[in-house]
Amino acid sequence: MPQLNGGGGDDLGANDEMIPFKDEGEQEEKISENVSAERDLDDVKSSLVNESENNSSSSDSEQAERRPQTRADSESYEKARDYFSEALRRQQDGGLFKSPRYPGYPFLMIPDLTNSYLSNGSLSPSARTYLQMKWPILDCSASAGIKDSRSPTLGHLSNKVPVVQHAHHVHPLTPLITYSNEHFSPGTPPSHLSPEILDPKTGIPRTPHPSELSPYYPLSPGAVGSIAHPLGWLMPQQGQPMYSIPPGGFRHPYPALAMNASMSSLVSSRFSPHMVTPPPHSLHQTGIPHPAIVSPAIKQEPSGDNISPSMHARKSPVPPKKEEDKKPHIKKPLNAFMLYMKEMRAKVVAECTLKESAAINQILGRRWHSLSREEQAKYYELARKERQLHSQLYPGWSARDNYGKRKKRKRDNKPDSKPEAAYEVQC
DNA sequence: CCACCTTTGAAGCCC
DNA sequence: GGGCTTCAAAGGTGG
């Protein structure tokens, strides 16, 4: 992918923005001849095990009492941070990119990537859109799913949304914010951290619009508080078609996210105060922690120095590796499909009542192929910006740096014939 | 507790 | 340059 070639790659996105589709090849076919694509899809579907139905009967009740957070605290911490940053990102983007038809294009060439570190308390258009949407009665047929996938609505509080997390004084719609901001409101943020302003018309707490705040980093402790309320302000694009607000279209790649008091309140229920303090090495050179940065202490590599006893308690006392300590784990930028997945996962989960991510991902993969060019373009463009910003944030970073960080299984068996249909599902 | 599963795409590596 | 591998997210599942 030559996305970064050609003089820095940020001169024009017009060229490479279409590359993904040409690369895919089948995209054009799919558009011109949906029949074949649908036939292929149908072929796939016909062989699928309708796990969703099986699950729905047995797991509907389970969903309410969805399995508690059993993951490692470190991962939860990471996720919490990611989600929080996600929300923040959306908030930021909401201020930056108001309501383009295809937001990917309008902000293609925002030259100043430092704007990525805008900080404000606004709510992203996408999130705000969710607030307006009503969750459709879900038709889990494939075709309906395809249509639904283009509707960035948020489910009726998919089971990803923690029920216990919206405190009474948090806006009731807070959990609707985004597809996966399950950690966004996990608690009761201190009121002083939510400098909301009640909208005189709606009475809904609103945080100042980005234009009303200093959009730039660094976040002062006070400014940080402005991110506290995800329902900051109302969306301007009331009559916009749903598709005009792509799930990821407004996201800014890497938001300003400081592990601050707000964050602390978000994670304090599960993490020790030590943990909520951003590890120094996870800070960007600007002092801005990056969601792609995963502290070794947080990740797998135990750090001996700055870990609280609770951390030690949950992490095996393996002797720390010094070299790894020095290098924070910088995640790969998300590709277009990953961005799409993050946006649509909750929706698919809500629609299909599936729980297993493998099954969800299968559906998402099919839906991804069902997207139109324009819709995919938005994600390709977002991904391109992600990579672009990532390369600017971490000039020396290489995907190779992460090789071996994660113990990967050997996918020795890649048989042509699908061995098990266990994970093949149909929604 | 952690790898696996599953998806697509990007990047790296090897030949 | 083509083919293969790894990793990115996600969370249930099983060892």
Short mmCIF file of C-alpha atoms (C1' of nucleotides) in Angstrom, two decimals:
data_model
loop_
_atom_site.label_atom_id
_atom_site.label_comp_id
_atom_site.label_asym_id
_atom_site.label_seq_id
_atom_site.Cartn_x
_atom_site.Cartn_y
_atom_site.Cartn_z
CA MET A 1 0.00 0.00 0.00
CA PRO A 2 1.56 3.20 -1.08
CA GLN A 3 -0.48 5.23 1.25
CA LEU A 4 2.45 7.03 2.63
CA ASN A 5 4.40 7.37 -0.49
CA GLY A 6 4.53 10.27 -2.72
CA GLY A 7 5.93 13.11 -0.76
CA GLY A 8 4.86 12.23 2.65
CA GLY A 9 1.60 10.86 1.60
CA ASP A 10 -0.40 13.66 2.99
CA ASP A 11 -0.40 15.83 0.00
CA LEU A 12 -3.35 14.25 -1.53
CA GLY A 13 -5.45 11.39 -0.61
CA ALA A 14 -7.32 11.32 -3.80
CA ASN A 15 -5.01 8.91 -5.42
CA ASP A 16 -4.42 6.37 -2.85
CA GLU A 17 -7.78 6.58 -1.36
CA MET A 18 -9.12 4.58 -4.19
CA ILE A 19 -6.32 2.15 -4.20
CA PRO A 20 -7.88 -0.17 -1.73
CA PHE A 21 -10.76 -0.77 -3.98
CA LYS A 22 -8.62 -1.44 -6.91
CA ASP A 23 -6.59 -3.72 -4.82
CA GLU A 24 -9.57 -5.56 -3.75
CA GLY A 25 -10.64 -6.07 -7.24
CA GLU A 26 -13.73 -7.90 -6.36
CA GLN A 27 -15.16 -4.75 -5.09
CA GLU A 28 -16.00 -3.51 -8.48
CA GLU A 29 -17.33 -6.83 -9.42
CA LYS A 30 -19.46 -6.83 -6.41
CA ILE A 31 -20.88 -3.52 -7.27
CA SER A 32 -21.48 -4.20 -10.86
CA GLU A 33 -22.62 -7.66 -10.30
CA ASN A 34 -24.08 -7.94 -6.94
CA VAL A 35 -25.69 -11.08 -7.99
CA SER A 36 -22.54 -13.05 -7.98
CA ALA A 37 -21.43 -11.55 -4.77
CA GLU A 38 -24.68 -12.31 -3.18
CA ARG A 39 -24.56 -15.74 -4.55
CA ASP A 40 -21.20 -16.24 -3.01
CA LEU A 41 -22.49 -14.90 0.15
CA ASP A 42 -25.42 -17.13 -0.02
CA ASP A 43 -23.19 -20.04 -0.63
CA VAL A 44 -21.35 -19.21 2.44
CA LYS A 45 -24.46 -18.69 4.35
CA SER A 46 -26.04 -21.85 3.18
CA SER A 47 -23.24 -23.75 4.73
CA LEU A 48 -23.33 -21.87 7.89
CA VAL A 49 -24.58 -23.16 11.10
CA ASN A 50 -27.14 -20.92 12.48
CA GLU A 51 -25.57 -20.62 15.78
CA SER A 52 -27.23 -17.43 16.54
CA GLU A 53 -30.58 -18.97 16.83
CA ASN A 54 -29.30 -21.65 19.00
CA ASN A 55 -27.66 -19.15 21.14
CA SER A 56 -30.51 -16.78 21.22
CA SER A 57 -32.74 -19.24 22.84
CA SER A 58 -30.32 -20.12 25.47
CA SER A 59 -28.32 -17.04 25.88
CA ASP A 60 -30.81 -14.30 25.90
CA SER A 61 -31.15 -14.58 29.54
CA GLU A 62 -27.49 -14.86 29.87
CA GLN A 63 -26.89 -11.67 28.16
CA ALA A 64 -28.37 -9.68 30.89
CA GLU A 65 -25.97 -11.25 33.22
CA ARG A 66 -23.25 -11.26 30.79
CA ARG A 67 -20.12 -12.77 31.93
CA PRO A 68 -18.32 -10.40 34.18
CA GLN A 69 -15.03 -8.94 33.35
CA THR A 70 -12.79 -11.84 33.83
CA ARG A 71 -10.01 -10.70 31.70
CA ALA A 72 -6.77 -9.69 33.12
CA ASP A 73 -6.87 -6.39 34.76
CA SER A 74 -4.17 -5.23 32.54
CA GLU A 75 -6.21 -5.87 29.54
CA SER A 76 -9.23 -4.31 31.04
CA TYR A 77 -7.17 -1.38 31.89
CA GLU A 78 -5.97 -1.20 28.41
CA LYS A 79 -9.41 -1.56 27.04
CA ALA A 80 -10.75 0.97 29.37
CA ARG A 81 -8.17 3.31 28.23
CA ASP A 82 -8.84 2.53 24.65
CA TYR A 83 -12.48 2.99 25.01
CA PHE A 84 -12.06 6.11 26.85
CA SER A 85 -9.75 7.38 24.28
CA GLU A 86 -12.19 6.24 21.72
CA ALA A 87 -14.87 8.29 23.23
CA LEU A 88 -12.58 11.17 23.52
CA ARG A 89 -11.57 10.74 19.99
CA ARG A 90 -15.11 10.84 18.92
CA GLN A 91 -15.68 13.88 20.91
CA GLN A 92 -12.81 15.54 19.30
CA ASP A 93 -13.79 14.59 15.88
CA GLY A 94 -17.23 15.69 16.48
CA GLY A 95 -15.91 19.12 16.79
CA LEU A 96 -13.59 18.91 13.95
CA PHE A 97 -15.63 17.23 11.37
CA LYS A 98 -19.11 18.23 11.65
CA SER A 99 -21.21 16.65 9.06
CA PRO A 100 -19.60 15.76 5.84
CA ARG A 101 -21.41 13.38 3.67
CA TYR A 102 -18.44 11.11 3.61
CA PRO A 103 -16.32 12.34 6.34
CA GLY A 104 -13.35 10.43 5.26
CA TYR A 105 -12.83 12.63 2.35
CA PRO A 106 -13.38 16.03 3.79
CA PHE A 107 -10.79 15.58 6.41
CA LEU A 108 -8.45 13.78 4.24
CA MET A 109 -5.91 16.44 4.12
CA ILE A 110 -6.08 18.03 7.41
CA PRO A 111 -2.54 19.09 7.48
CA ASP A 112 -2.09 19.65 11.09
CA LEU A 113 -2.12 16.32 12.66
CA THR A 114 -1.50 17.83 15.97
CA ASN A 115 -5.16 18.41 15.89
CA SER A 116 -5.35 14.87 16.82
CA TYR A 117 -4.75 15.99 20.25
CA LEU A 118 -7.66 18.20 20.50
CA SER A 119 -9.37 18.01 23.72
CA ASN A 120 -12.84 18.90 24.39
CA GLY A 121 -15.86 17.53 25.95
CA SER A 122 -17.97 17.20 22.94
CA LEU A 123 -19.58 14.14 21.73
CA SER A 124 -18.79 12.84 18.37
CA PRO A 125 -21.39 13.00 15.70
CA SER A 126 -21.50 9.33 15.46
CA ALA A 127 -22.08 8.92 19.06
CA ARG A 128 -24.51 11.67 19.08
CA THR A 129 -26.25 10.10 16.22
CA TYR A 130 -26.70 7.03 18.21
CA LEU A 131 -28.65 8.97 20.65
CA GLN A 132 -31.11 9.86 18.05
CA MET A 133 -31.48 6.52 16.53
CA LYS A 134 -33.89 4.01 17.54
CA TRP A 135 -32.68 0.57 17.53
CA PRO A 136 -34.45 -1.25 14.80
CA ILE A 137 -36.16 -4.45 15.33
CA LEU A 138 -33.50 -6.64 14.15
CA ASP A 139 -33.93 -8.77 11.23
CA CYS A 140 -31.14 -11.17 11.40
CA SER A 141 -31.48 -12.23 7.87
CA ALA A 142 -28.41 -11.60 5.92
CA SER A 143 -29.89 -9.01 3.68
CA ALA A 144 -31.36 -7.15 6.52
CA GLY A 145 -28.10 -7.38 8.23
CA ILE A 146 -26.44 -5.79 5.36
CA LYS A 147 -28.78 -2.94 5.45
CA ASP A 148 -28.50 -2.65 9.11
CA SER A 149 -24.83 -2.59 8.91
CA ARG A 150 -25.06 0.67 7.16
CA SER A 151 -27.06 2.14 9.85
CA PRO A 152 -24.81 3.26 12.56
CA THR A 153 -27.36 2.82 15.14
CA LEU A 154 -26.57 1.51 18.46
CA GLY A 155 -28.36 -1.38 19.79
CA HIS A 156 -30.70 -1.43 22.61
CA LEU A 157 -27.88 -1.38 24.96
CA SER A 158 -26.13 -4.30 23.62
CA ASN A 159 -24.86 -6.64 26.12
CA LYS A 160 -21.60 -4.88 25.93
CA VAL A 161 -23.02 -2.05 27.83
CA PRO A 162 -22.58 -2.55 31.48
CA VAL A 163 -25.83 -2.11 33.14
CA VAL A 164 -24.42 -1.26 36.44
CA GLN A 165 -22.30 1.46 35.15
CA HIS A 166 -24.56 4.28 34.51
CA ALA A 167 -25.08 5.95 37.72
CA HIS A 168 -28.27 7.73 38.26
CA HIS A 169 -26.81 11.08 37.71
CA VAL A 170 -25.11 10.08 34.58
CA HIS A 171 -27.14 10.71 31.60
CA PRO A 172 -29.32 7.72 30.95
CA LEU A 173 -28.23 7.61 27.41
CA THR A 174 -24.66 7.57 28.26
CA PRO A 175 -24.30 3.90 27.61
CA LEU A 176 -25.54 4.46 24.13
CA ILE A 177 -22.59 6.42 23.22
CA THR A 178 -20.81 4.08 21.00
CA TYR A 179 -20.54 0.60 19.95
CA SER A 180 -18.00 -0.40 22.39
CA ASN A 181 -17.51 2.20 24.93
CA GLU A 182 -18.39 -0.20 27.54
CA HIS A 183 -15.86 1.26 29.80
CA PHE A 184 -16.78 4.69 29.15
CA SER A 185 -19.03 5.27 32.01
CA PRO A 186 -18.08 2.64 34.41
CA GLY A 187 -18.71 4.51 37.42
CA THR A 188 -19.51 7.81 38.74
CA PRO A 189 -17.18 10.40 37.52
CA PRO A 190 -16.62 13.08 40.01
CA SER A 191 -18.80 15.97 39.33
CA HIS A 192 -15.94 18.31 39.22
CA LEU A 193 -14.61 16.36 36.36
CA SER A 194 -17.67 16.85 34.33
CA PRO A 195 -17.92 20.50 33.69
CA GLU A 196 -21.08 20.04 31.83
CA ILE A 197 -23.22 22.84 30.85
CA LEU A 198 -26.85 22.22 30.80
CA ASP A 199 -28.26 22.91 27.49
CA PRO A 200 -30.88 25.52 28.03
CA LYS A 201 -33.15 23.96 25.50
CA THR A 202 -32.81 20.33 26.20
CA GLY A 203 -31.56 20.37 29.68
CA ILE A 204 -29.11 17.78 28.65
CA PRO A 205 -25.74 18.34 30.07
CA ARG A 206 -23.43 19.49 27.46
CA THR A 207 -19.81 20.07 27.48
CA PRO A 208 -18.40 22.93 25.65
CA HIS A 209 -18.05 22.56 22.02
CA PRO A 210 -14.53 22.17 20.82
CA SER A 211 -14.70 25.57 19.38
CA GLU A 212 -15.45 26.80 22.79
CA LEU A 213 -12.50 25.16 24.29
CA SER A 214 -8.93 25.26 23.58
CA PRO A 215 -8.73 22.37 21.26
CA TYR A 216 -5.14 21.69 21.70
CA TYR A 217 -3.17 19.64 23.97
CA PRO A 218 -1.85 19.36 26.52
CA LEU A 219 -4.82 18.75 28.57
CA SER A 220 -4.83 20.62 31.71
CA PRO A 221 -6.36 18.79 34.59
CA GLY A 222 -9.33 20.98 34.32
CA ALA A 223 -9.65 20.60 30.65
CA VAL A 224 -9.38 16.95 30.99
CA GLY A 225 -12.50 16.96 32.93
CA SER A 226 -14.31 18.17 29.94
CA ILE A 227 -14.16 14.77 28.48
CA ALA A 228 -15.99 13.30 31.30
CA HIS A 229 -19.44 13.46 29.94
CA PRO A 230 -19.99 11.60 26.76
CA LEU A 231 -23.26 13.25 26.13
CA GLY A 232 -21.66 16.55 26.00
CA TRP A 233 -23.57 18.32 23.38
CA LEU A 234 -26.19 17.73 20.89
CA MET A 235 -25.53 16.86 17.43
CA PRO A 236 -26.01 19.42 14.80
CA GLN A 237 -26.83 17.19 11.91
CA GLN A 238 -30.28 16.33 12.93
CA GLY A 239 -31.68 15.48 9.60
CA GLN A 240 -28.70 13.73 8.30
CA PRO A 241 -29.11 10.39 6.73
CA MET A 242 -27.78 7.68 8.80
CA TYR A 243 -25.13 6.77 6.37
CA SER A 244 -23.72 10.17 6.44
CA ILE A 245 -22.42 9.48 9.84
CA PRO A 246 -20.14 6.63 9.45
CA PRO A 247 -19.40 4.76 12.55
CA GLY A 248 -15.80 5.56 12.32
CA GLY A 249 -15.98 8.47 10.07
CA PHE A 250 -15.45 11.09 12.63
CA ARG A 251 -12.93 9.49 14.67
CA HIS A 252 -9.70 11.03 15.04
CA PRO A 253 -6.96 8.57 14.98
CA TYR A 254 -5.19 9.23 18.16
CA PRO A 255 -6.84 11.34 20.69
CA ALA A 256 -5.43 13.17 23.47
CA LEU A 257 -5.86 10.94 26.34
CA ALA A 258 -4.30 11.50 29.59
CA MET A 259 -4.68 9.01 32.30
CA ASN A 260 -6.04 11.59 34.50
CA ALA A 261 -8.47 11.90 37.26
CA SER A 262 -11.31 11.19 34.93
CA MET A 263 -9.70 8.10 33.74
CA SER A 264 -8.89 7.23 37.21
CA SER A 265 -12.49 7.40 38.13
CA LEU A 266 -13.25 5.16 35.24
CA VAL A 267 -10.89 2.51 36.17
CA SER A 268 -10.55 2.94 39.83
CA SER A 269 -13.20 0.41 40.47
CA ARG A 270 -11.00 -2.25 39.10
CA PHE A 271 -7.55 -0.94 39.25
CA SER A 272 -5.33 0.32 41.86
CA PRO A 273 -4.53 3.98 41.88
CA HIS A 274 -1.10 3.14 40.74
CA MET A 275 -2.35 1.71 37.62
CA VAL A 276 -4.27 4.68 36.56
CA THR A 277 -1.22 6.74 36.54
CA PRO A 278 0.06 6.70 33.06
CA PRO A 279 3.37 5.07 32.81
CA PRO A 280 5.88 7.60 31.71
CA HIS A 281 6.97 5.63 28.76
CA SER A 282 3.51 5.36 27.42
CA LEU A 283 3.45 9.01 26.87
CA HIS A 284 4.01 10.35 23.54
CA GLN A 285 6.81 12.78 23.12
CA THR A 286 4.23 15.44 23.46
CA GLY A 287 3.37 14.00 26.77
CA ILE A 288 0.27 12.54 25.32
CA PRO A 289 -0.46 8.97 25.92
CA HIS A 290 -1.39 7.17 22.84
CA PRO A 291 -3.94 4.43 22.64
CA ALA A 292 -1.55 2.49 20.59
CA ILE A 293 0.92 2.52 23.36
CA VAL A 294 0.62 -0.26 25.75
CA SER A 295 2.77 -0.08 28.71
CA PRO A 296 4.82 -3.12 29.35
CA ALA A 297 3.60 -2.94 32.86
CA ILE A 298 0.11 -2.99 31.61
CA LYS A 299 0.70 -5.48 28.95
CA GLN A 300 2.40 -8.71 29.36
CA GLU A 301 5.78 -7.69 30.40
CA PRO A 302 5.85 -7.12 34.09
CA SER A 303 7.73 -4.17 35.19
CA GLY A 304 9.41 -4.34 38.48
CA ASP A 305 9.62 -0.71 39.25
CA ASN A 306 6.42 1.13 38.94
CA ILE A 307 3.99 -1.59 39.63
CA SER A 308 1.86 -1.46 42.62
CA PRO A 309 1.53 -4.43 44.89
CA SER A 310 -1.78 -5.13 43.35
CA MET A 311 -0.10 -5.33 40.07
CA HIS A 312 2.34 -7.72 41.46
CA ALA A 313 -0.44 -9.69 42.85
CA ARG A 314 -2.00 -10.23 39.55
CA LYS A 315 1.12 -10.46 37.52
CA SER A 316 3.46 -13.27 37.85
CA PRO A 317 6.71 -12.25 39.43
CA VAL A 318 8.66 -13.08 36.39
CA PRO A 319 11.88 -11.19 36.37
CA PRO A 320 11.34 -8.15 34.27
CA LYS A 321 13.09 -7.77 31.07
CA LYS A 322 14.80 -4.49 31.04
CA GLU A 323 14.92 -4.03 27.35
CA GLU A 324 11.24 -4.57 27.07
CA ASP A 325 10.55 -2.19 29.85
CA LYS A 326 12.18 0.54 28.01
CA LYS A 327 10.15 -0.05 24.96
CA PRO A 328 6.46 0.46 25.28
CA HIS A 329 4.35 -1.71 23.18
CA ILE A 330 3.08 0.36 20.36
CA LYS A 331 0.20 -1.25 18.71
CA LYS A 332 -0.29 -1.45 15.07
CA PRO A 333 -2.62 1.05 13.60
CA LEU A 334 -5.95 -0.40 12.84
CA ASN A 335 -6.76 -1.20 9.32
CA ALA A 336 -10.00 -0.41 7.66
CA PHE A 337 -11.65 -3.60 8.60
CA MET A 338 -10.58 -3.33 12.17
CA LEU A 339 -12.05 0.09 12.35
CA TYR A 340 -15.21 -1.23 10.88
CA MET A 341 -15.25 -4.03 13.34
CA LYS A 342 -14.89 -1.75 16.26
CA GLU A 343 -17.78 0.24 15.07
CA MET A 344 -20.11 -2.51 14.17
CA ARG A 345 -19.34 -5.19 16.63
CA ALA A 346 -21.77 -4.11 19.24
CA LYS A 347 -24.45 -3.80 16.68
CA VAL A 348 -23.91 -7.23 15.34
CA VAL A 349 -23.78 -8.62 18.80
CA ALA A 350 -27.07 -7.03 19.56
CA GLU A 351 -28.62 -8.20 16.36
CA CYS A 352 -27.47 -11.71 16.39
CA THR A 353 -27.25 -12.37 20.06
CA LEU A 354 -23.95 -13.93 19.45
CA LYS A 355 -21.29 -13.89 21.98
CA GLU A 356 -18.30 -15.41 20.43
CA SER A 357 -16.14 -12.97 18.69
CA ALA A 358 -15.12 -15.48 16.15
CA ALA A 359 -18.68 -15.79 15.04
CA ILE A 360 -19.20 -12.09 15.20
CA ASN A 361 -16.19 -11.54 13.09
CA GLN A 362 -17.46 -13.85 10.46
CA ILE A 363 -20.58 -11.83 10.19
CA LEU A 364 -18.61 -8.66 10.19
CA GLY A 365 -16.47 -9.98 7.45
CA ARG A 366 -19.47 -10.71 5.32
CA ARG A 367 -20.94 -7.38 6.04
CA TRP A 368 -17.72 -5.75 5.22
CA HIS A 369 -17.90 -7.19 1.79
CA SER A 370 -21.45 -6.06 1.53
CA LEU A 371 -20.54 -2.50 2.10
CA SER A 372 -20.63 -0.16 -0.77
CA ARG A 373 -17.57 1.43 -2.14
CA GLU A 374 -18.27 4.65 -0.43
CA GLU A 375 -18.84 3.04 2.86
CA GLN A 376 -15.70 1.06 2.66
CA ALA A 377 -13.90 4.10 1.45
CA LYS A 378 -14.61 5.81 4.68
CA TYR A 379 -12.89 3.11 6.60
CA TYR A 380 -10.03 2.86 4.23
CA GLU A 381 -9.53 6.52 4.58
CA LEU A 382 -9.73 6.36 8.29
CA ALA A 383 -7.25 3.60 8.31
CA ARG A 384 -4.99 5.56 6.11
CA LYS A 385 -5.13 8.44 8.46
CA GLU A 386 -4.50 6.15 11.32
CA ARG A 387 -1.39 4.88 9.70
CA GLN A 388 -0.37 8.31 8.72
CA LEU A 389 -0.67 9.67 12.15
CA HIS A 390 0.85 6.60 13.61
CA SER A 391 3.88 7.01 11.46
CA GLN A 392 4.18 10.57 12.56
CA LEU A 393 3.81 9.72 16.17
CA TYR A 394 6.24 6.89 16.00
CA PRO A 395 8.57 7.52 13.15
CA GLY A 396 10.85 4.72 14.08
CA TRP A 397 8.19 2.22 14.78
CA SER A 398 7.87 -0.76 12.62
CA ALA A 399 5.35 -3.49 12.61
CA ARG A 400 8.26 -5.73 13.08
CA ASP A 401 8.67 -4.34 16.55
CA ASN A 402 5.61 -6.18 17.61
CA TYR A 403 6.60 -9.43 16.12
CA GLY A 404 6.87 -12.01 18.75
CA LYS A 405 5.29 -9.83 21.36
CA ARG A 406 2.24 -11.88 21.25
CA LYS A 407 2.55 -15.56 21.44
CA LYS A 408 0.94 -16.62 18.34
CA ARG A 409 -0.38 -20.00 17.63
CA LYS A 410 0.74 -21.86 14.68
CA ARG A 411 -2.00 -21.96 12.23
CA ASP A 412 -0.66 -25.04 10.67
CA ASN A 413 -3.96 -26.31 9.47
CA LYS A 414 -5.38 -24.12 6.82
CA PRO A 415 -7.32 -26.78 5.06
CA ASP A 416 -9.41 -25.95 2.09
CA SER A 417 -12.30 -27.82 3.51
CA LYS A 418 -13.56 -26.23 6.60
CA PRO A 419 -13.02 -28.70 9.33
CA GLU A 420 -15.56 -27.43 11.70
CA ALA A 421 -18.53 -25.29 11.25
CA ALA A 422 -18.48 -24.49 14.87
CA TYR A 423 -17.57 -20.92 14.26
CA GLU A 424 -19.55 -20.45 11.16
CA VAL A 425 -22.61 -18.64 11.97
CA GLN A 426 -25.35 -16.94 10.24
CA CYS A 427 -27.10 -14.00 11.55
"C1'" DC B 1 -4.29 -17.65 32.86
"C1'" DC B 2 -3.76 -17.64 28.18
"C1'" DA B 3 -4.00 -19.45 23.47
"C1'" DC B 4 -7.42 -20.16 20.16
"C1'" DC B 5 -11.01 -18.90 17.12
"C1'" DT B 6 -12.50 -15.66 13.25
"C1'" DT B 7 -12.37 -11.76 10.10
"C1'" DT B 8 -9.59 -8.21 6.73
"C1'" DG B 9 -5.80 -5.44 5.90
"C1'" DA B 10 -1.10 -3.75 6.50
"C1'" DA B 11 3.48 -4.72 6.96
"C1'" DG B 12 7.49 -7.52 7.16
"C1'" DC B 13 10.15 -11.31 5.64
"C1'" DC B 14 11.80 -14.84 2.53
"C1'" DC B 15 12.69 -16.61 -1.94
"C1'" DG C 1 7.17 -9.31 -6.99
"C1'" DG C 2 4.66 -13.15 -5.06
"C1'" DG C 3 3.61 -15.86 -1.15
"C1'" DC C 4 3.60 -16.48 3.56
"C1'" DT C 5 3.46 -14.85 8.43
"C1'" DT C 6 2.34 -11.77 12.11
"C1'" DC C 7 -0.44 -8.49 14.31
"C1'" DA C 8 -4.16 -5.38 15.01
"C1'" DA C 9 -9.76 -5.95 17.94
"C1'" DA C 10 -12.95 -8.71 20.32
"C1'" DG C 11 -14.67 -11.91 23.79
"C1'" DG C 12 -16.33 -16.58 24.50
"C1'" DT C 13 -14.23 -21.02 24.93
"C1'" DG C 14 -11.29 -24.61 26.36
"C1'" DG C 15 -6.96 -26.48 27.97
#
